[in-house]
Coordinates of C-alpha atoms in Angstrom, one line a residue:
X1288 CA -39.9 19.9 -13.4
X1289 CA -38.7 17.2 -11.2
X1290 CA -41.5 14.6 -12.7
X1291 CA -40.0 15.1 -15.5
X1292 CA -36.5 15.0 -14.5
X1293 CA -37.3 11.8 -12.8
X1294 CA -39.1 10.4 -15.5
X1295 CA -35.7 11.0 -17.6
X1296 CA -33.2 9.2 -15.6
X1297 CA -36.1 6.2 -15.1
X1298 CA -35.5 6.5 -18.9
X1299 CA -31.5 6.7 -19.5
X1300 CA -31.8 3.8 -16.3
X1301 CA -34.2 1.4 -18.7
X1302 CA -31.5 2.3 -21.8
X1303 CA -28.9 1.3 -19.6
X1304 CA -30.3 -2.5 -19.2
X1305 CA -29.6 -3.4 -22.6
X1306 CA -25.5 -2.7 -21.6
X1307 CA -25.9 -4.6 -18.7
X1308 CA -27.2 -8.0 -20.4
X1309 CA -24.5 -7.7 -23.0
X1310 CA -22.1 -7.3 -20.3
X1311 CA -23.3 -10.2 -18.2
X1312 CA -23.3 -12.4 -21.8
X1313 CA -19.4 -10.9 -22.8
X1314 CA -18.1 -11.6 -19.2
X1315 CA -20.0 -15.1 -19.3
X1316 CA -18.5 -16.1 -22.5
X1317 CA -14.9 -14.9 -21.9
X1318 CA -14.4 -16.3 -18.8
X1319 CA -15.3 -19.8 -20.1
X1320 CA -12.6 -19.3 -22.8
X1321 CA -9.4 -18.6 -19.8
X1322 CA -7.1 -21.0 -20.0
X1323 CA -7.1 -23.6 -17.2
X1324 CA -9.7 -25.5 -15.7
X1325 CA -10.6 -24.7 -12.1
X1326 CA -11.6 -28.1 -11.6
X1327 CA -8.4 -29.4 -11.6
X1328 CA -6.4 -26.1 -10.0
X1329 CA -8.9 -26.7 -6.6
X1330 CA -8.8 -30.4 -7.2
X1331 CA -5.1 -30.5 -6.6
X1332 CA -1.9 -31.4 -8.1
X1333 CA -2.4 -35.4 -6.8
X1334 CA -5.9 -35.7 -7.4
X1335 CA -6.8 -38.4 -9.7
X1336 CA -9.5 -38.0 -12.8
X1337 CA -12.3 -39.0 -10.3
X1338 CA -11.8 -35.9 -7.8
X1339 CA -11.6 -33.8 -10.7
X1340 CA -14.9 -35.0 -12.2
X1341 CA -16.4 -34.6 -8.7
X1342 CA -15.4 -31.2 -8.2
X1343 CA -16.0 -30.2 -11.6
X1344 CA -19.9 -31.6 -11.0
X1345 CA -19.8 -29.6 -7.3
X1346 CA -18.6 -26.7 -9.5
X1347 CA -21.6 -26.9 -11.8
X1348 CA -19.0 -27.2 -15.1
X1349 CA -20.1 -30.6 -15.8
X1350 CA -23.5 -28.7 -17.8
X1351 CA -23.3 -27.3 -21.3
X1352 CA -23.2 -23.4 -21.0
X1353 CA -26.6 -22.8 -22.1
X1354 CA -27.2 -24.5 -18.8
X1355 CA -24.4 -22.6 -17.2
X1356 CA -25.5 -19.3 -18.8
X1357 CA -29.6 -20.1 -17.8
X1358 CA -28.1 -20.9 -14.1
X1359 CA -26.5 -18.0 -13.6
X1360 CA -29.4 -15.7 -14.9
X1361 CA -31.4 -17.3 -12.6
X1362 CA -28.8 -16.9 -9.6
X1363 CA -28.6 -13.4 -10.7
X1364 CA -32.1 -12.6 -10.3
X1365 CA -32.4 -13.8 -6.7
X1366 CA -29.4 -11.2 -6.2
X1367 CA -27.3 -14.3 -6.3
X1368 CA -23.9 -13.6 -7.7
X1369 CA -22.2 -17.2 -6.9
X1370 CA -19.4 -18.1 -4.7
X1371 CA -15.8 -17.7 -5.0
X1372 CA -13.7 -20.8 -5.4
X1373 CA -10.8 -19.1 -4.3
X1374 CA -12.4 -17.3 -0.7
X1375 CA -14.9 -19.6 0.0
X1376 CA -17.3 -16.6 0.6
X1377 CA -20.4 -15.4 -1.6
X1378 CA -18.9 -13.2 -4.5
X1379 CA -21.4 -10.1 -3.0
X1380 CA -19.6 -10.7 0.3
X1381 CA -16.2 -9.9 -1.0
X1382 CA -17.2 -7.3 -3.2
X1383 CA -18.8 -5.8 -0.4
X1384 CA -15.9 -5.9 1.5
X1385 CA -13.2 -4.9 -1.2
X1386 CA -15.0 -2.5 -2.9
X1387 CA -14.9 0.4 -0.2
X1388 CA -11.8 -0.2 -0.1
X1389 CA -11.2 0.5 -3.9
X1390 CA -13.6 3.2 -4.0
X1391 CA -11.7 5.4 -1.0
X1392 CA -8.5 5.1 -2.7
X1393 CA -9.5 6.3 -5.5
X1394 CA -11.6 9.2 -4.4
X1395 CA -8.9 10.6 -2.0
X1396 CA -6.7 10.2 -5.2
X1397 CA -8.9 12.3 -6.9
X1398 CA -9.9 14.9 -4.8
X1399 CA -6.0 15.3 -4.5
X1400 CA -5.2 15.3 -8.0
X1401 CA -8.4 17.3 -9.0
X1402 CA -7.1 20.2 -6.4
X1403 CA -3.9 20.2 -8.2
X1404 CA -4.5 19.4 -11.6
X1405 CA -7.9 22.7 -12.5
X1406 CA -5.8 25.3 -11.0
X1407 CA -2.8 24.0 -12.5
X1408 CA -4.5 23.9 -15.8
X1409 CA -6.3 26.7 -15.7
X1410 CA -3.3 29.2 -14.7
X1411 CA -1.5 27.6 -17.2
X1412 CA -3.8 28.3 -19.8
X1413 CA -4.3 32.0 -18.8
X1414 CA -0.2 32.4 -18.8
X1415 CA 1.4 30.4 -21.5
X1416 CA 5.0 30.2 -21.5
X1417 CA 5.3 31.0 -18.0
X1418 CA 6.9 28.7 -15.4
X1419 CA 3.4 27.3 -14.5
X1420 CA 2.8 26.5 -17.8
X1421 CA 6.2 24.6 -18.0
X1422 CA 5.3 22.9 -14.9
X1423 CA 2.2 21.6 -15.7
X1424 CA 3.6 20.1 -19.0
X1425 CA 6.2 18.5 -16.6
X1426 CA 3.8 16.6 -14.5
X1427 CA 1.7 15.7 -17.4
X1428 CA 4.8 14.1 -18.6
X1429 CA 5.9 12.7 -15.3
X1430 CA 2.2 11.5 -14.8
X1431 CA 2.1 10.2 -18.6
X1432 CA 5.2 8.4 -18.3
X1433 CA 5.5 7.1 -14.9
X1434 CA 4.3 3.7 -13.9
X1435 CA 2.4 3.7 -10.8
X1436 CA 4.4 0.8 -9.4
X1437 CA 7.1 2.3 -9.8
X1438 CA 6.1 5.4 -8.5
X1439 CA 4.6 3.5 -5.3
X1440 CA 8.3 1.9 -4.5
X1441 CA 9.8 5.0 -4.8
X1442 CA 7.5 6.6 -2.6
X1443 CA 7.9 3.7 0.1
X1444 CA 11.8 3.4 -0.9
X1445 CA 11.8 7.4 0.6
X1446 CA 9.2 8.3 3.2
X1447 CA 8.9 4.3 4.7
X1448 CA 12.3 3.0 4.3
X1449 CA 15.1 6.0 4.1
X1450 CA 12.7 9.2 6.2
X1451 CA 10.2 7.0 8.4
X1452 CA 7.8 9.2 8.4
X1453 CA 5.2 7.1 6.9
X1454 CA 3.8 3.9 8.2
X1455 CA 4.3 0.4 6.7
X1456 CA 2.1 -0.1 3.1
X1457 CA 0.3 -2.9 4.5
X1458 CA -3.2 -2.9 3.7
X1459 CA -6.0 0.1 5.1
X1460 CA -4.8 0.0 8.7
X1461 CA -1.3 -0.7 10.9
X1462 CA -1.6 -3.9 13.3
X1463 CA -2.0 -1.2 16.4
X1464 CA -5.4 0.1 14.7
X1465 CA -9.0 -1.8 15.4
X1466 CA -11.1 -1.4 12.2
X1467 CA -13.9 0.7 13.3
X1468 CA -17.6 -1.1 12.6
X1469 CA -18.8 -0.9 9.3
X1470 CA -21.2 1.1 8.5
X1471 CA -20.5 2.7 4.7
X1472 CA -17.0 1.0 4.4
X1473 CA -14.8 3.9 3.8
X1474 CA -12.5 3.8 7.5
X1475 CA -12.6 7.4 7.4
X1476 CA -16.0 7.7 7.5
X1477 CA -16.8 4.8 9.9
X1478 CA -14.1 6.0 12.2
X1479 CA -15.6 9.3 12.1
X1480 CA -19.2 8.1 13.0
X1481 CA -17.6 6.4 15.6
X1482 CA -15.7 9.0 17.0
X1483 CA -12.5 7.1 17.1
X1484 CA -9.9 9.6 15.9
X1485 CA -7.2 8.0 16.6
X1486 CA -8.3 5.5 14.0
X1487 CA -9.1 7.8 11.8
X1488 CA -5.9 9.1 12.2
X1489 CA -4.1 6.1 11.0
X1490 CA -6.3 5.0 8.1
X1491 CA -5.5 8.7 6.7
X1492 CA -1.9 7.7 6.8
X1493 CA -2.2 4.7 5.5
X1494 CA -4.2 6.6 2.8
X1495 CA -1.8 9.1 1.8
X1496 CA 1.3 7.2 -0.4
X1497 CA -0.9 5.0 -2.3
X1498 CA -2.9 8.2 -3.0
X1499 CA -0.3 10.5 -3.8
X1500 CA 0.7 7.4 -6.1
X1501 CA -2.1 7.0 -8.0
X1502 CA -2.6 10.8 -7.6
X1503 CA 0.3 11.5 -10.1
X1504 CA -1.4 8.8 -12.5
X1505 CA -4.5 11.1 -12.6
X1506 CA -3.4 14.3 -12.1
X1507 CA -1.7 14.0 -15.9
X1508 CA -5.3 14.1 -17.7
X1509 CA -6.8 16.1 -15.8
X1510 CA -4.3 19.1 -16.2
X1511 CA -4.0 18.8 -19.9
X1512 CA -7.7 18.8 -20.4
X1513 CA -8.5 21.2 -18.1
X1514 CA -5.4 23.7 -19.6
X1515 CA -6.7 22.9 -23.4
X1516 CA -10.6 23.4 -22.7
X1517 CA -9.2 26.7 -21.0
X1518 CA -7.2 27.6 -24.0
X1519 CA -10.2 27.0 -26.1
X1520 CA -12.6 28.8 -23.9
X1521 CA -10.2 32.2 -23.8
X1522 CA -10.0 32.8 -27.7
X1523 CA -14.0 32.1 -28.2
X1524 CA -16.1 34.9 -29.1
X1525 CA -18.2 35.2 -25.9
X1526 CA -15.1 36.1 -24.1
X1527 CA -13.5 38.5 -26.1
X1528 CA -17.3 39.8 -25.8
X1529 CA -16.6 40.2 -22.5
X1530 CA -13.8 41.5 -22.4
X1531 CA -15.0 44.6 -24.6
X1532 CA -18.0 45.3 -22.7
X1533 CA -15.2 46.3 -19.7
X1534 CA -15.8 43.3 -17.2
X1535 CA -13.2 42.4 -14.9
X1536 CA -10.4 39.7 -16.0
X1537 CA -11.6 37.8 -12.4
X1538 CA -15.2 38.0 -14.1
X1539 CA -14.4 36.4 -17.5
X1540 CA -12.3 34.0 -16.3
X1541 CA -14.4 32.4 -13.8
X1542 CA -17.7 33.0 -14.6
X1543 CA -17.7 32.6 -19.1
X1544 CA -14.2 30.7 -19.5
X1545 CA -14.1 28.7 -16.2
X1546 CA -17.8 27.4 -16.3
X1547 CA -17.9 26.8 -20.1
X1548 CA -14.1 24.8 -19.6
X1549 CA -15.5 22.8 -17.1
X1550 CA -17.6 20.5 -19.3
X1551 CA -15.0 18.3 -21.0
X1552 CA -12.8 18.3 -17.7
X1553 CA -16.0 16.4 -16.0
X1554 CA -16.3 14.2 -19.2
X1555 CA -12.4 13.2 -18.5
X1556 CA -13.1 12.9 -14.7
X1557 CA -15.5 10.3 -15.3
X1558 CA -13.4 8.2 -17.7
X1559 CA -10.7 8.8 -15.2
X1560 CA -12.8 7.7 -12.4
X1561 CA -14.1 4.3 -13.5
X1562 CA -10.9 3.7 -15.5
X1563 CA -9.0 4.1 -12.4
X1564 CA -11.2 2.3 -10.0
X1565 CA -10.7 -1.1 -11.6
X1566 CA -7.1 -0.6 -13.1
X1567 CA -5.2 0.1 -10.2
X1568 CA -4.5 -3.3 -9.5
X1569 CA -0.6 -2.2 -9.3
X1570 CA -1.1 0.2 -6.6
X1571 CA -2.7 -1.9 -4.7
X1572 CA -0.6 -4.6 -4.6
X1573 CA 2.6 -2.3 -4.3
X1574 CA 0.9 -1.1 -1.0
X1575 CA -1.0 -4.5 0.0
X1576 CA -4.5 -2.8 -0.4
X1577 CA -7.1 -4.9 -0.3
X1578 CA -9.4 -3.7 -3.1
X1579 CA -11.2 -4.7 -6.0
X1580 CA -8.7 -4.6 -8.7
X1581 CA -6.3 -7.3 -7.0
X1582 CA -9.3 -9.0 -6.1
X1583 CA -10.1 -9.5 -9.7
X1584 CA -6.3 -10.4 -11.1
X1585 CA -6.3 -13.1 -8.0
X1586 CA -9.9 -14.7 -9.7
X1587 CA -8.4 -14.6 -13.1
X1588 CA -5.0 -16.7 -12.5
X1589 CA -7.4 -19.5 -10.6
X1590 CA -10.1 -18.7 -13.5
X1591 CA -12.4 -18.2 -10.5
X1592 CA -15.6 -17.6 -13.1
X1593 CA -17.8 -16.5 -10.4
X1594 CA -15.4 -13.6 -9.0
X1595 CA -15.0 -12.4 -12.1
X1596 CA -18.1 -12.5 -13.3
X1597 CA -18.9 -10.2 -10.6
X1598 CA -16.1 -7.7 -10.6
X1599 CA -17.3 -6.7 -14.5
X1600 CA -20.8 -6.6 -13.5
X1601 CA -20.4 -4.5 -10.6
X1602 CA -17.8 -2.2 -12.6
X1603 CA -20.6 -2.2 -15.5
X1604 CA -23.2 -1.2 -13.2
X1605 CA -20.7 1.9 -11.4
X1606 CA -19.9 2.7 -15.0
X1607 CA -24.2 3.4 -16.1
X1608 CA -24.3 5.5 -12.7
X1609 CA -21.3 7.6 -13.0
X1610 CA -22.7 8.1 -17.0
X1611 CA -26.3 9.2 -15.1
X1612 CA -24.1 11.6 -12.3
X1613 CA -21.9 12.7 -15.1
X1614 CA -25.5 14.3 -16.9
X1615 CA -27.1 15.7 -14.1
X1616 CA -23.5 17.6 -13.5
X1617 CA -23.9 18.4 -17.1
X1618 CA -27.1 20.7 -16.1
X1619 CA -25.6 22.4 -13.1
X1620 CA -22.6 23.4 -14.6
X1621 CA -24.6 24.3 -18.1
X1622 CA -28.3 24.7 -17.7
X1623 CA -28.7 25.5 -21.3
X1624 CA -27.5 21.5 -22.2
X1625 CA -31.0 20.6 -20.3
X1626 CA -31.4 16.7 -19.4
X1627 CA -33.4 15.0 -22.5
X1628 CA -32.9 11.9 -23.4
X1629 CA -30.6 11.1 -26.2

């Protein structure tokens, strides 16, 4: 059984490739056709045509862009992904560094908005009409309609400015805190490993306002998938079946509706997830985080090719393994759905 499990996700891995060279050729070609020329933005406003040729030549833009493109294959083979012209530092380096950052965020998100939004659904979907149910169709709203940067202000406009109970939205950690050493990247868990509470103290604070912002943002999908699958799951067959043969309501509900709900919810979690991970751009910058999605908008006003480049490549790649963690959640949740290659 596990040969053969292994030998399937060496398979959906190898179908995967395909995705990845088309992205590395789409990201290549688009980035070529921003508007701008990054020559003459890092050149500077007085430099003459000369410095402009010379830095486009340092730059490697001088060369047609098969020569470009067969460049940066090769560069990407040696694990090589350029340097950016806005940093200074190897595009791995940064990503390396920002990344963590991104991916915390938006797991504490949602964890939070996951432990709001299934129950919410689900009790909404077992009492329609109710006041839960009208609740949950007023945070789907809210969350629908909301925009996260706005939501962030108001959320630093109250608990920051007005309360002061919450610390200043300046990046991962206040001026008082050391960052712990890194280890995985996520400051709680390096702090942890470290044994520095305190630290770990303040990196939860500064976690929790972006996070309830992008939280809210989330929490709206989630719910409304999770209250439909539910809705779907209690007027099927199998549970009216069950319900005749004189189980318990606790029974049906969490071991035939609940299970058999929870498959679209994951599919929606995923999209969720590797939606959010590169789109939050306006919660970071609301709250100064340095992560991946500002990192990206900051490459593409200098057209820094090399940054972006990276950024879709990494995202392609986190995309292909949450698709390959998305199936093999499939199987736990489902066994029947087995793991066989499409």
């Amino acid at each position: 059984m596990l040969p053969e499990r292994l030998l399937t996700i060496g398979l959906r891995v190898a179908e995967a490739i395909p995705v990845i060279f088309g992205v590395i050729v789409v990201s290549f070609i688009l980035t070529r056709a921003l508007p701008g020329d990054p020559a003459v933005y890092f050149a500077g406003a007085a430099a003459d045509e000369a410095s402009i040729a010379e830095v486009r030549s340092a730059l490697g833009l001088d060369k047609s862009l098969p020569a470009q493109f067969w460049i940066y294959l090769t560069d990407l083979a040696s694990g090589d992904l350029g340097q950016s012209i806005s940093t200074g530092q190897s595009v791995a380096s940064d990503l390396a560094t920002r990344l963590p950052a991104s991916l915390e965020l938006t797991l504490i998100s949602l964890v939070l908005s996951c432990s709001i939004a299934i129950p919410l659904g689900g009790l909404a979907a077992t009492r329609p009409g109710s006041a839960v149910d009208h609740l949950c169709r007023v945070l789907v709203t809210a969350g629908v309609s909301l925009p996260t940067f706005f939501t962030g202000v108001v959320l630093i406009y109250v608990f920051y400015y007005l309360l002061g109970i919450a610390p200043s939205p300046l990046g991962r950690l206040d001026f008082i805190y050391i960052e712990p050493d890194q280890v995985t990247g996520f400051y709680l868990v390096d702090a942890a490993i470290a044994g520095d509470w305190e630290t770990w103290t303040g990196a939860l604070k500064q976690l929790v306002l972006p996070a309830i912002t992008l939280a809210l943002f989330t929490l709206a999908p989630l719910a409304r998938m999770t209250r439909a699958a539910m809705l779907s799951a209690l007027s099927s067959d199998y549970v009216r079946t069950a319900r005749a043969a004189g189980l318990t309501e606790e029974k049906v509900l969490s071991t035939y509706a609940f299970r058999n709900a929870l498959l679209p919810v994951v599919t929606t979690l995923g999209m969720v997830f590797s939606f959010t991970l590169g789109a939050n751009v306006l919660v970071e910058k609301v709250f100064a985080w340095p992560g991946i999605g500002s990192y990206a908008v900051e490459a593409l006003v200098v057209s820094d090719y090399a940054a972006v480049q990276g950024f879709v490549l990494a995202m392609a790649l986190l995309f292909v393994a949450l698709n390959l963690v998305i199936d093999l959640t499939y199987t736990m949740i489902d066994p029947r759905i087995g793991f066989q290659t499409k």
